[in-house]
Amino acid sequence: MQTTDKPTTRYTHRHERAVAAAAAIFADKGYHGASTRDIAEKLGIQQGSLYYYFKSKEAALEEVCLTALRDYVSHIESIASQPGKLEVKLQAAIAAHLATYKHNNEAMKVHNEQRLYLPKDRRKHLNALGSRYRQQLEGIFCEGVSTGQLRRDLDCHFTALSLIGLCNYWGIQLLRSAPLKTEDVTEKCVDILLHGCLARKAGIPDTDTQTDTQVN
Amino acid sequence: MQTTDKPTTRYTHRHERAVAAAAAIFADKGYHGASTRDIAEKLGIQQGSLYYYFKSKEAALEEVCLTALRDYVSHIESIASQPGKLEVKLQAAIAAHLATYKHNNEAMKVHNEQRLYLPKDRRKHLNALGSRYRQQLEGIFCEGVSTGQLRRDLDCHFTALSLIGLCNYWGIQLLRSAPLKTEDVTEKCVDILLHGCLARKAGIPDTDTQTDTQVN
DNA sequence: TATAGAATCTATAGGTTTATAGAAAAAAGC
DNA sequence: GCTTTTTTCTATAAACCTATAGATTCTATA
């Protein structure tokens, strides 16, 4: 009990691997379509042994969703709290969102697609984290409006949600089609969100946005 | 066998009801989370009787997805083929997409979230319809570019996909939170997609878009 | 009202699933 | 090296699920 660290470390490590395996399987087959045997197999252990790490299959799903959200939320909070120009912040927020998909892809996918299969009370914690994310993002837009960088009539709530929808969509696409590059998608999302699609009527070089280069 | 119509009608009608029930249950519990007993119960028949209408559970999923897409695709094709100003077309496309969610909500949700659980060869037909939808939408954007209404550097492919992502997101939201009105969401989607968020630098009354009224 | 065909029911085979309990093996501590 | 704790294994109970087969009831028509 001196090095109360070593055994804890060992368990922690194995536990993490178990969560990752669950994430991969749930992402692939869906919560109900996946069996505990599938997850165990991926870990190279027997089905029954899985219950050393998870109290139940449902608990495994909850853990997977939580690991996805933790990074995600802490990231946006650090971005939102730092001072800086709006466009830079927004770019950072989108890049972070997509990067989370790139690195933590299975867990994010599971959170988005399978979370509703958790009973309501198990989702409370997840909802709280999700709200925090949304608020931070909304805050970035509101700040942009009050500093005059964004349109005064912008609906920040609607815009924040739309951005989340957009990022989730492209996050999934990034997983599915390999040739897609995160940076390109980020840039394009920023561009379309800020400038829209309409032809600009004349010399509107705007702030200092370089005219967007065609990527793909 | 003279009135080969009546009995066919009867079967057709019942069959449609069965597809609708399957859609509702799949939307709620997911394909794997739903049992054939659940669907039968919703229809008020016994589990085994369901196989009079579906060859298998998988076939039921396929049918649900197909019914969702059929309306959806035929709608966009009629919109895209008619001549008219780009902004009007775009508005119509978004409105149609969201309206499909409103009316055919369960089937659309199932198509989006559960379709990948079908084996690849059963998805062929769905993919073809999906591609058609995407192409029509992309065509609307391309046309806008070539007529000078949209930015010349617009990536039409990227934009079309983004719009699909956006509409799917808001389509789901429309289901979940009742107070949301389809028309408001449509208008806001059009607005943000066309104009973006940035403050416009001065007198840019643009074509003839009324300055967007704050809705919510 | 008798009959053919459509629609539904009952019962069940054969398989899979989650979760638990107790034995066995592996690792850590002294 | 011996003991304790951690980790994994085996076996199994209890439930559930899909799909089928054959019996039964309903419906429409002649």
CSV table of C-alpha atoms (C1' of nucleotides) in Angstrom, one decimal:
chain,number,residue,atom,x,y,z
A,1,MET,CA,0.0,0.0,0.0
A,2,GLN,CA,3.0,2.3,-0.2
A,3,THR,CA,3.0,2.6,-3.9
A,4,THR,CA,-0.7,2.9,-4.0
A,5,ASP,CA,0.0,4.1,-7.5
A,6,LYS,CA,1.1,1.0,-9.4
A,7,PRO,CA,-1.9,-1.1,-9.1
A,8,THR,CA,-4.3,1.8,-9.6
A,9,THR,CA,-2.3,2.7,-12.7
A,10,ARG,CA,-2.6,-0.8,-14.0
A,11,TYR,CA,-6.4,-1.0,-13.5
A,12,THR,CA,-6.8,2.5,-14.9
A,13,HIS,CA,-4.9,1.6,-18.0
A,14,ARG,CA,-6.9,-1.6,-18.6
A,15,HIS,CA,-10.1,0.2,-17.9
A,16,GLU,CA,-9.3,2.8,-20.4
A,17,ARG,CA,-8.6,0.1,-23.0
A,18,ALA,CA,-11.9,-1.4,-22.2
A,19,VAL,CA,-13.8,1.8,-22.7
A,20,ALA,CA,-12.0,2.3,-26.0
A,21,ALA,CA,-12.9,-1.1,-27.2
A,22,ALA,CA,-16.5,-0.5,-26.2
A,23,ALA,CA,-16.5,2.8,-28.1
A,24,ALA,CA,-15.1,1.1,-31.2
A,25,ILE,CA,-17.7,-1.7,-31.1
A,26,PHE,CA,-20.6,0.6,-30.3
A,27,ALA,CA,-19.6,3.0,-33.1
A,28,ASP,CA,-19.5,0.2,-35.6
A,29,LYS,CA,-22.6,-1.8,-34.6
A,30,GLY,CA,-24.7,0.5,-32.5
A,31,TYR,CA,-25.4,0.0,-28.9
A,32,HIS,CA,-28.1,-2.7,-29.3
A,33,GLY,CA,-26.4,-4.3,-32.2
A,34,ALA,CA,-23.2,-4.8,-30.3
A,35,SER,CA,-22.9,-7.7,-27.8
A,36,THR,CA,-20.7,-7.8,-24.8
A,37,ARG,CA,-19.0,-10.7,-26.4
A,38,ASP,CA,-17.9,-8.5,-29.3
A,39,ILE,CA,-16.3,-6.0,-26.9
A,40,ALA,CA,-14.6,-8.8,-25.0
A,41,GLU,CA,-13.3,-10.3,-28.2
A,42,LYS,CA,-11.8,-7.0,-29.2
A,43,LEU,CA,-10.0,-6.9,-25.9
A,44,GLY,CA,-8.9,-10.5,-26.1
A,45,ILE,CA,-10.7,-11.6,-23.0
A,46,GLN,CA,-13.8,-13.7,-22.3
A,47,GLN,CA,-17.3,-12.2,-22.3
A,48,GLY,CA,-17.8,-12.7,-18.6
A,49,SER,CA,-14.5,-11.0,-17.7
A,50,LEU,CA,-15.8,-7.7,-19.1
A,51,TYR,CA,-17.9,-7.4,-16.0
A,52,TYR,CA,-14.8,-6.8,-14.0
A,53,TYR,CA,-14.6,-3.4,-15.7
A,54,PHE,CA,-18.2,-2.5,-16.3
A,55,LYS,CA,-21.1,-3.0,-14.0
A,56,SER,CA,-23.4,-3.4,-17.0
A,57,LYS,CA,-23.5,-2.9,-20.7
A,58,GLU,CA,-25.4,0.3,-20.1
A,59,ALA,CA,-22.7,1.6,-17.8
A,60,ALA,CA,-20.2,1.0,-20.6
A,61,LEU,CA,-22.2,3.1,-22.9
A,62,GLU,CA,-22.4,5.9,-20.4
A,63,GLU,CA,-18.7,5.8,-19.9
A,64,VAL,CA,-18.0,6.0,-23.6
A,65,CYS,CA,-20.2,9.0,-24.0
A,66,LEU,CA,-18.6,10.8,-21.1
A,67,THR,CA,-15.1,10.3,-22.3
A,68,ALA,CA,-16.1,11.8,-25.6
A,69,LEU,CA,-17.6,14.9,-24.0
A,70,ARG,CA,-15.0,15.7,-21.5
A,71,ASP,CA,-12.2,16.7,-23.9
A,72,TYR,CA,-14.7,18.3,-26.1
A,73,VAL,CA,-16.1,20.6,-23.5
A,74,SER,CA,-12.8,21.5,-21.8
A,75,HIS,CA,-11.4,22.4,-25.2
A,76,ILE,CA,-14.1,24.9,-26.1
A,77,GLU,CA,-14.0,26.5,-22.7
A,78,SER,CA,-10.4,27.3,-23.0
A,79,ILE,CA,-10.9,28.7,-26.5
A,80,ALA,CA,-13.9,30.8,-25.4
A,81,SER,CA,-12.2,32.3,-22.4
A,82,GLN,CA,-9.1,33.5,-24.1
A,83,PRO,CA,-9.2,36.9,-25.6
A,84,GLY,CA,-8.8,37.3,-29.3
A,85,LYS,CA,-10.4,38.2,-32.6
A,86,LEU,CA,-13.7,36.5,-33.3
A,87,GLU,CA,-12.7,34.9,-36.5
A,88,VAL,CA,-9.7,33.3,-34.9
A,89,LYS,CA,-11.8,32.0,-32.0
A,90,LEU,CA,-14.4,30.6,-34.4
A,91,GLN,CA,-11.8,28.9,-36.5
A,92,ALA,CA,-10.3,27.4,-33.3
A,93,ALA,CA,-13.6,26.2,-32.1
A,94,ILE,CA,-14.4,24.5,-35.4
A,95,ALA,CA,-11.0,23.0,-35.7
A,96,ALA,CA,-11.2,21.7,-32.2
A,97,HIS,CA,-14.6,20.2,-32.8
A,98,LEU,CA,-13.5,18.4,-35.9
A,99,ALA,CA,-10.2,17.4,-34.4
A,100,THR,CA,-12.0,15.7,-31.5
A,101,TYR,CA,-13.8,13.7,-34.1
A,102,LYS,CA,-10.6,12.8,-35.8
A,103,HIS,CA,-8.9,11.7,-32.6
A,104,ASN,CA,-11.7,10.4,-30.5
A,105,ASN,CA,-13.9,9.5,-33.4
A,106,GLU,CA,-15.6,6.4,-32.1
A,107,ALA,CA,-16.6,7.9,-28.8
A,108,MET,CA,-18.0,11.0,-30.4
A,109,LYS,CA,-20.0,9.0,-32.9
A,110,VAL,CA,-21.4,6.9,-30.1
A,111,HIS,CA,-22.3,9.9,-28.1
A,112,ASN,CA,-24.1,11.5,-30.9
A,113,GLU,CA,-25.9,8.4,-32.2
A,114,GLN,CA,-26.4,6.2,-29.2
A,115,ARG,CA,-26.8,8.4,-26.2
A,116,LEU,CA,-30.5,8.4,-26.4
A,117,TYR,CA,-30.6,4.7,-25.7
A,118,LEU,CA,-29.5,5.5,-22.1
A,119,PRO,CA,-32.3,6.0,-19.6
A,120,LYS,CA,-33.1,9.6,-18.9
A,121,ASP,CA,-31.5,9.8,-15.5
A,122,ARG,CA,-28.3,8.4,-16.8
A,123,ARG,CA,-28.2,11.1,-19.4
A,124,LYS,CA,-28.3,14.0,-16.9
A,125,HIS,CA,-24.6,14.4,-16.7
A,126,LEU,CA,-24.2,14.2,-20.4
A,127,ASN,CA,-26.8,16.9,-20.9
A,128,ALA,CA,-25.1,19.2,-18.5
A,129,LEU,CA,-21.8,18.9,-20.4
A,130,GLY,CA,-23.6,19.4,-23.7
A,131,SER,CA,-25.3,22.5,-22.5
A,132,ARG,CA,-22.0,23.9,-21.3
A,133,TYR,CA,-20.6,23.4,-24.8
A,134,ARG,CA,-23.5,25.1,-26.4
A,135,GLN,CA,-23.3,28.0,-24.1
A,136,GLN,CA,-19.6,28.6,-24.7
A,137,LEU,CA,-20.2,28.6,-28.4
A,138,GLU,CA,-23.2,30.8,-28.2
A,139,GLY,CA,-21.0,33.2,-26.1
A,140,ILE,CA,-18.5,33.5,-28.8
A,141,PHE,CA,-21.1,34.5,-31.3
A,142,CYS,CA,-22.7,37.0,-28.8
A,143,GLU,CA,-19.4,38.6,-28.2
A,144,GLY,CA,-18.9,38.9,-31.9
A,145,VAL,CA,-22.2,40.7,-32.2
A,146,SER,CA,-21.5,43.1,-29.3
A,147,THR,CA,-18.0,44.0,-30.7
A,148,GLY,CA,-19.6,44.7,-34.0
A,149,GLN,CA,-17.8,42.0,-35.9
A,150,LEU,CA,-21.0,40.1,-36.5
A,151,ARG,CA,-24.3,41.2,-37.8
A,152,ARG,CA,-26.4,42.9,-35.2
A,153,ASP,CA,-29.5,40.9,-36.1
A,154,LEU,CA,-27.7,37.6,-35.7
A,155,ASP,CA,-29.6,34.9,-33.8
A,156,CYS,CA,-26.7,33.6,-31.7
A,157,HIS,CA,-28.6,30.6,-30.3
A,158,PHE,CA,-29.7,29.5,-33.7
A,159,THR,CA,-26.3,30.0,-35.2
A,160,ALA,CA,-24.5,28.1,-32.4
A,161,LEU,CA,-26.8,25.1,-32.8
A,162,SER,CA,-26.4,25.2,-36.5
A,163,LEU,CA,-22.7,25.2,-36.2
A,164,ILE,CA,-22.9,22.2,-33.9
A,165,GLY,CA,-25.0,20.4,-36.5
A,166,LEU,CA,-22.6,21.3,-39.3
A,167,CYS,CA,-19.6,20.1,-37.4
A,168,ASN,CA,-21.2,16.9,-36.4
A,169,TYR,CA,-22.1,16.2,-40.0
A,170,TRP,CA,-18.6,16.9,-41.2
A,171,GLY,CA,-17.0,15.1,-38.3
A,172,ILE,CA,-18.8,11.9,-39.4
A,173,GLN,CA,-17.8,12.5,-43.0
A,174,LEU,CA,-14.2,12.8,-42.0
A,175,LEU,CA,-14.3,9.4,-40.5
A,176,ARG,CA,-15.9,7.8,-43.5
A,177,SER,CA,-14.0,9.2,-46.4
A,178,ALA,CA,-10.3,9.2,-45.8
A,179,PRO,CA,-9.2,11.8,-48.5
A,180,LEU,CA,-11.0,14.5,-46.6
A,181,LYS,CA,-8.6,16.7,-44.7
A,182,THR,CA,-9.6,18.2,-41.4
A,183,GLU,CA,-8.0,21.6,-42.1
A,184,ASP,CA,-9.7,22.0,-45.5
A,185,VAL,CA,-13.1,21.2,-44.0
A,186,THR,CA,-12.4,23.6,-41.1
A,187,GLU,CA,-11.5,26.4,-43.4
A,188,LYS,CA,-14.6,25.8,-45.6
A,189,CYS,CA,-16.9,25.7,-42.6
A,190,VAL,CA,-15.5,29.0,-41.3
A,191,ASP,CA,-15.8,30.6,-44.7
A,192,ILE,CA,-19.3,29.7,-45.4
A,193,LEU,CA,-20.5,30.5,-42.0
A,194,LEU,CA,-19.0,33.9,-41.9
A,195,HIS,CA,-19.5,35.0,-45.5
A,196,GLY,CA,-22.4,33.0,-46.8
A,197,CYS,CA,-22.9,32.1,-50.5
A,198,LEU,CA,-24.2,35.2,-52.1
A,199,ALA,CA,-22.1,37.0,-54.5
A,200,ARG,CA,-20.8,40.2,-52.9
A,201,LYS,CA,-21.8,43.2,-54.8
A,202,ALA,CA,-18.5,44.9,-55.3
A,203,GLY,CA,-15.3,45.9,-53.6
A,204,ILE,CA,-15.9,44.4,-50.2
A,205,PRO,CA,-12.5,43.2,-49.2
A,206,ASP,CA,-14.0,42.9,-45.8
A,207,THR,CA,-11.7,42.8,-42.7
A,208,ASP,CA,-8.7,41.0,-43.9
A,209,THR,CA,-9.9,37.6,-44.9
A,210,GLN,CA,-7.8,36.3,-47.7
A,211,THR,CA,-10.1,35.4,-50.6
A,212,ASP,CA,-10.8,31.7,-50.0
A,213,THR,CA,-8.9,29.3,-52.1
A,214,GLN,CA,-10.7,26.5,-53.7
A,215,VAL,CA,-9.6,23.3,-52.1
A,216,ASN,CA,-11.3,20.3,-53.5
B,1,MET,CA,-60.9,-11.7,-59.8
B,2,GLN,CA,-62.9,-9.0,-61.5
B,3,THR,CA,-62.5,-6.3,-59.0
B,4,THR,CA,-58.8,-7.1,-58.7
B,5,ASP,CA,-58.8,-3.8,-57.0
B,6,LYS,CA,-60.6,-4.1,-53.7
B,7,PRO,CA,-58.4,-6.8,-52.1
B,8,THR,CA,-55.2,-5.3,-53.4
B,9,THR,CA,-56.3,-2.0,-51.9
B,10,ARG,CA,-56.9,-3.7,-48.6
B,11,TYR,CA,-53.6,-5.3,-48.6
B,12,THR,CA,-51.8,-2.2,-49.7
B,13,HIS,CA,-53.5,-0.2,-46.9
B,14,ARG,CA,-52.5,-2.7,-44.2
B,15,HIS,CA,-49.1,-3.0,-45.6
B,16,GLU,CA,-48.6,0.8,-45.4
B,17,ARG,CA,-49.8,0.7,-41.8
B,18,ALA,CA,-47.3,-1.9,-41.0
B,19,VAL,CA,-44.4,0.1,-42.6
B,20,ALA,CA,-45.5,3.1,-40.6
B,21,ALA,CA,-45.6,1.1,-37.4
B,22,ALA,CA,-42.1,-0.2,-38.1
B,23,ALA,CA,-40.9,3.3,-38.7
B,24,ALA,CA,-42.2,4.5,-35.4
B,25,ILE,CA,-40.7,1.7,-33.5
B,26,PHE,CA,-37.4,1.8,-35.2
B,27,ALA,CA,-37.2,5.6,-34.8
B,28,ASP,CA,-37.8,5.2,-31.1
B,29,LYS,CA,-35.7,2.2,-30.2
B,30,GLY,CA,-33.3,1.8,-33.1
B,31,TYR,CA,-33.3,-1.1,-35.4
B,32,HIS,CA,-31.5,-3.5,-33.1
B,33,GLY,CA,-33.2,-2.3,-30.0
B,34,ALA,CA,-36.6,-2.8,-31.5
B,35,SER,CA,-38.2,-6.3,-31.6
B,36,THR,CA,-40.7,-7.6,-34.1
B,37,ARG,CA,-43.0,-8.1,-31.1
B,38,ASP,CA,-42.9,-4.3,-30.5
B,39,ILE,CA,-44.0,-3.6,-34.0
B,40,ALA,CA,-46.7,-6.2,-34.0
B,41,GLU,CA,-48.0,-4.8,-30.7
B,42,LYS,CA,-48.2,-1.3,-32.1
B,43,LEU,CA,-50.3,-2.8,-35.0
B,44,GLY,CA,-52.5,-4.8,-32.6
B,45,ILE,CA,-51.5,-8.2,-34.0
B,46,GLN,CA,-49.3,-11.1,-32.9
B,47,GLN,CA,-45.6,-11.2,-33.5
B,48,GLY,CA,-45.8,-14.0,-35.9
B,49,SER,CA,-48.4,-12.3,-38.0
B,50,LEU,CA,-46.0,-9.6,-39.0
B,51,TYR,CA,-44.3,-12.0,-41.4
B,52,TYR,CA,-47.4,-11.8,-43.5
B,53,TYR,CA,-46.3,-8.3,-44.4
B,54,PHE,CA,-42.5,-8.5,-44.2
B,55,LYS,CA,-40.2,-11.2,-45.3
B,56,SER,CA,-37.8,-10.3,-42.5
B,57,LYS,CA,-37.1,-7.6,-40.0
B,58,GLU,CA,-34.3,-6.4,-42.3
B,59,ALA,CA,-36.7,-6.1,-45.2
B,60,ALA,CA,-38.9,-4.0,-43.0
B,61,LEU,CA,-36.0,-1.6,-42.3
B,62,GLU,CA,-35.3,-1.4,-46.0
B,63,GLU,CA,-38.9,-0.5,-46.8
B,64,VAL,CA,-39.1,2.2,-44.1
B,65,CYS,CA,-35.9,3.8,-45.5
B,66,LEU,CA,-37.3,3.7,-49.0
B,67,THR,CA,-40.6,5.3,-48.2
B,68,ALA,CA,-38.7,8.2,-46.5
B,69,LEU,CA,-36.5,8.8,-49.5
B,70,ARG,CA,-39.0,8.6,-52.3
B,71,ASP,CA,-41.0,11.7,-51.4
B,72,TYR,CA,-37.9,13.5,-50.5
B,73,VAL,CA,-36.1,13.0,-53.8
B,74,SER,CA,-39.1,13.5,-56.0
B,75,HIS,CA,-39.7,16.8,-54.2
B,76,ILE,CA,-36.2,18.2,-54.8
B,77,GLU,CA,-36.3,17.2,-58.4
B,78,SER,CA,-39.4,19.1,-59.2
B,79,ILE,CA,-38.0,22.1,-57.4
B,80,ALA,CA,-34.6,22.0,-59.1
B,81,SER,CA,-36.2,21.5,-62.6
B,82,GLN,CA,-38.5,24.5,-62.4
B,83,PRO,CA,-37.0,27.8,-63.5
B,84,GLY,CA,-36.9,30.6,-61.0
B,85,LYS,CA,-34.6,32.8,-58.9
B,86,LEU,CA,-32.0,31.0,-56.9
B,87,GLU,CA,-33.0,32.3,-53.6
B,88,VAL,CA,-36.6,31.1,-54.1
B,89,LYS,CA,-35.4,27.7,-55.2
B,90,LEU,CA,-33.1,27.4,-52.2
B,91,GLN,CA,-35.8,28.4,-49.8
B,92,ALA,CA,-38.2,25.9,-51.4
B,93,ALA,CA,-35.5,23.1,-51.1
B,94,ILE,CA,-34.9,23.8,-47.5
B,95,ALA,CA,-38.6,24.1,-46.7
B,96,ALA,CA,-39.3,20.8,-48.5
B,97,HIS,CA,-36.5,19.0,-46.6
B,98,LEU,CA,-37.8,20.2,-43.3
B,99,ALA,CA,-41.4,19.6,-44.2
B,100,THR,CA,-40.5,16.0,-45.0
B,101,TYR,CA,-39.1,15.7,-41.5
B,102,LYS,CA,-42.3,17.2,-40.1
B,103,HIS,CA,-44.6,14.8,-42.0
B,104,ASN,CA,-42.6,11.7,-42.4
B,105,ASN,CA,-40.5,12.2,-39.4
B,106,GLU,CA,-40.0,8.7,-38.1
B,107,ALA,CA,-39.1,7.3,-41.5
B,108,MET,CA,-36.6,10.1,-42.1
B,109,LYS,CA,-35.0,9.6,-38.8
B,110,VAL,CA,-34.7,5.9,-39.4
B,111,HIS,CA,-33.2,6.4,-42.7
B,112,ASN,CA,-30.5,8.7,-41.3
B,113,GLU,CA,-29.7,6.8,-38.2
B,114,GLN,CA,-30.3,3.2,-39.0
B,115,ARG,CA,-29.7,2.7,-42.7
B,116,LEU,CA,-26.1,1.6,-42.1
B,117,TYR,CA,-27.3,-1.5,-40.3
B,118,LEU,CA,-28.6,-2.8,-43.6
B,119,PRO,CA,-26.1,-5.0,-45.5
B,120,LYS,CA,-24.3,-3.2,-48.3
B,121,ASP,CA,-26.2,-4.7,-51.2
B,122,ARG,CA,-29.5,-3.8,-49.7
B,123,ARG,CA,-28.4,-0.2,-49.5
B,124,LYS,CA,-27.7,0.2,-53.1
B,125,HIS,CA,-31.0,1.5,-54.0
B,126,LEU,CA,-31.0,3.9,-51.1
B,127,ASN,CA,-27.6,5.2,-52.1
B,128,ALA,CA,-28.8,5.8,-55.6
B,129,LEU,CA,-31.7,7.9,-54.3
B,130,GLY,CA,-29.4,9.8,-51.9
B,131,SER,CA,-27.0,10.6,-54.7
B,132,ARG,CA,-29.8,11.9,-56.8
B,133,TYR,CA,-30.9,14.2,-54.0
B,134,ARG,CA,-27.3,15.5,-53.5
B,135,GLN,CA,-26.9,16.1,-57.2
B,136,GLN,CA,-30.1,18.1,-57.6
B,137,LEU,CA,-29.1,20.3,-54.7
B,138,GLU,CA,-25.6,20.7,-56.0
B,139,GLY,CA,-27.1,21.7,-59.3
B,140,ILE,CA,-29.1,24.5,-57.7
B,141,PHE,CA,-25.9,25.9,-56.3
B,142,CYS,CA,-23.9,25.5,-59.5
B,143,GLU,CA,-26.6,27.3,-61.4
B,144,GLY,CA,-26.5,30.1,-58.9
B,145,VAL,CA,-22.8,30.5,-59.4
B,146,SER,CA,-23.1,30.5,-63.2
B,147,THR,CA,-25.8,33.1,-63.2
B,148,GLY,CA,-23.7,35.3,-61.0
B,149,GLN,CA,-26.1,35.2,-58.0
B,150,LEU,CA,-23.6,33.2,-55.9
B,151,ARG,CA,-19.9,33.8,-55.2
B,152,ARG,CA,-17.8,32.6,-58.1
B,153,ASP,CA,-15.4,30.7,-55.7
B,154,LEU,CA,-18.2,28.7,-54.0
B,155,ASP,CA,-17.5,25.0,-53.6
B,156,CYS,CA,-20.9,23.8,-54.6
B,157,HIS,CA,-20.3,20.2,-53.6
B,158,PHE,CA,-19.2,21.2,-50.1
B,159,THR,CA,-22.1,23.6,-49.8
B,160,ALA,CA,-24.7,21.1,-50.9
B,161,LEU,CA,-23.5,18.6,-48.4
B,162,SER,CA,-23.3,21.2,-45.6
B,163,LEU,CA,-26.9,22.1,-46.3
B,164,ILE,CA,-27.9,18.5,-46.1
B,165,GLY,CA,-26.2,18.2,-42.7
B,166,LEU,CA,-27.8,21.4,-41.5
B,167,CYS,CA,-31.3,20.4,-42.6
B,168,ASN,CA,-30.9,16.9,-41.0
B,169,TYR,CA,-29.9,18.5,-37.8
B,170,TRP,CA,-32.8,20.9,-37.7
B,171,GLY,CA,-35.1,18.2,-38.9
B,172,ILE,CA,-34.4,16.2,-35.8
B,173,GLN,CA,-34.7,19.3,-33.6
B,174,LEU,CA,-38.1,20.0,-35.1
B,175,LEU,CA,-39.2,16.6,-33.9
B,176,ARG,CA,-37.9,16.9,-30.4
B,177,SER,CA,-38.9,20.4,-29.4
B,178,ALA,CA,-42.4,21.2,-30.3
B,179,PRO,CA,-42.3,25.0,-30.0
B,180,LEU,CA,-39.9,25.2,-33.0
B,181,LYS,CA,-41.8,26.3,-36.1
B,182,THR,CA,-40.8,24.9,-39.5
B,183,GLU,CA,-41.1,28.2,-41.3
B,184,ASP,CA,-38.9,30.1,-38.9
B,185,VAL,CA,-36.2,27.5,-39.1
B,186,THR,CA,-36.4,27.5,-42.8
B,187,GLU,CA,-36.0,31.2,-43.0
B,188,LYS,CA,-33.1,31.3,-40.7
B,189,CYS,CA,-31.3,28.5,-42.5
B,190,VAL,CA,-31.7,30.4,-45.8
B,191,ASP,CA,-30.5,33.6,-44.2
B,192,ILE,CA,-27.4,32.3,-42.6
B,193,LEU,CA,-26.5,30.2,-45.6
B,194,LEU,CA,-26.8,33.1,-48.1
B,195,HIS,CA,-25.5,36.0,-46.0
B,196,GLY,CA,-23.3,34.5,-43.4
B,197,CYS,CA,-22.7,36.0,-40.0
B,198,LEU,CA,-20.3,38.8,-40.6
B,199,ALA,CA,-21.3,42.4,-40.2
B,200,ARG,CA,-21.7,43.9,-43.6
B,201,LYS,CA,-19.5,46.8,-44.1
B,202,ALA,CA,-21.9,49.4,-45.2
B,203,GLY,CA,-24.8,50.0,-47.6
B,204,ILE,CA,-25.1,46.6,-49.2
B,205,PRO,CA,-28.8,46.3,-49.6
B,206,ASP,CA,-28.0,43.4,-51.9
B,207,THR,CA,-30.4,42.2,-54.5
B,208,ASP,CA,-33.8,42.7,-52.9
B,209,THR,CA,-33.7,40.6,-49.8
B,210,GLN,CA,-35.6,42.2,-47.1
B,211,THR,CA,-33.4,42.7,-44.1
B,212,ASP,CA,-34.0,39.6,-42.1
B,213,THR,CA,-36.4,40.0,-39.2
B,214,GLN,CA,-35.4,38.5,-35.9
B,215,VAL,CA,-37.8,35.6,-35.2
B,216,ASN,CA,-37.1,33.9,-32.0
C,1,DT,C1',-75.2,-19.7,-47.5
C,2,DA,C1',-71.3,-22.3,-49.2
C,3,DT,C1',-66.7,-21.7,-50.7
C,4,DA,C1',-62.2,-19.8,-51.9
C,5,DG,C1',-58.8,-17.0,-50.5
C,6,DA,C1',-56.9,-13.6,-47.3
C,7,DA,C1',-55.4,-12.5,-42.8
C,8,DT,C1',-54.3,-13.8,-38.4
C,9,DC,C1',-53.3,-16.9,-34.5
C,10,DT,C1',-50.7,-20.4,-31.7
C,11,DA,C1',-46.8,-22.9,-30.7
C,12,DT,C1',-42.2,-23.7,-31.1
C,13,DA,C1',-37.4,-24.7,-32.8
C,14,DG,C1',-33.0,-22.9,-32.5
C,15,DG,C1',-30.3,-19.5,-31.5
C,16,DT,C1',-28.3,-15.4,-28.9
C,17,DT,C1',-28.0,-12.3,-25.0
C,18,DT,C1',-26.8,-10.3,-20.3
C,19,DA,C1',-25.2,-11.0,-15.9
C,20,DT,C1',-23.6,-13.9,-12.0
C,21,DA,C1',-21.0,-17.2,-9.1
C,22,DG,C1',-17.2,-19.7,-8.0
C,23,DA,C1',-12.8,-21.7,-9.6
C,24,DA,C1',-8.3,-20.8,-11.5
C,25,DA,C1',-4.5,-18.2,-12.9
C,26,DA,C1',-1.5,-14.1,-12.7
C,27,DA,C1',0.7,-10.3,-10.3
C,28,DA,C1',2.3,-7.9,-6.3
C,29,DG,C1',4.1,-7.6,-1.8
C,30,DC,C1',6.9,-9.1,1.8
D,1,DG,C1',9.1,-18.7,-1.9
D,2,DC,C1',4.7,-17.9,0.3
D,3,DT,C1',0.6,-15.2,0.8
D,4,DT,C1',-2.6,-11.9,-0.6
D,5,DT,C1',-4.9,-9.4,-4.1
D,6,DT,C1',-6.1,-8.7,-8.6
D,7,DT,C1',-7.5,-10.3,-12.9
D,8,DT,C1',-9.3,-13.7,-15.9
D,9,DC,C1',-11.8,-18.0,-16.9
D,10,DT,C1',-15.7,-21.5,-17.1
D,11,DA,C1',-20.2,-22.7,-16.8
D,12,DT,C1',-24.7,-21.5,-16.5
D,13,DA,C1',-29.5,-19.4,-15.4
D,14,DA,C1',-33.1,-16.9,-17.3
D,15,DA,C1',-34.8,-14.2,-20.6
D,16,DC,C1',-35.6,-12.9,-25.2
D,17,DC,C1',-35.6,-12.9,-30.3
D,18,DT,C1',-36.4,-14.2,-35.2
D,19,DA,C1',-38.6,-17.0,-38.4
D,20,DT,C1',-41.6,-20.9,-39.7
D,21,DA,C1',-45.5,-24.3,-40.0
D,22,DG,C1',-49.9,-25.5,-39.6
D,23,DA,C1',-54.4,-24.5,-37.7
D,24,DT,C1',-58.0,-21.1,-37.4
D,25,DT,C1',-60.8,-17.2,-38.3
D,26,DC,C1',-62.4,-13.6,-41.2
D,27,DT,C1',-64.0,-11.6,-45.8
D,28,DA,C1',-65.8,-11.4,-50.1
D,29,DT,C1',-68.1,-13.3,-53.7
D,30,DA,C1',-71.1,-16.4,-56.4
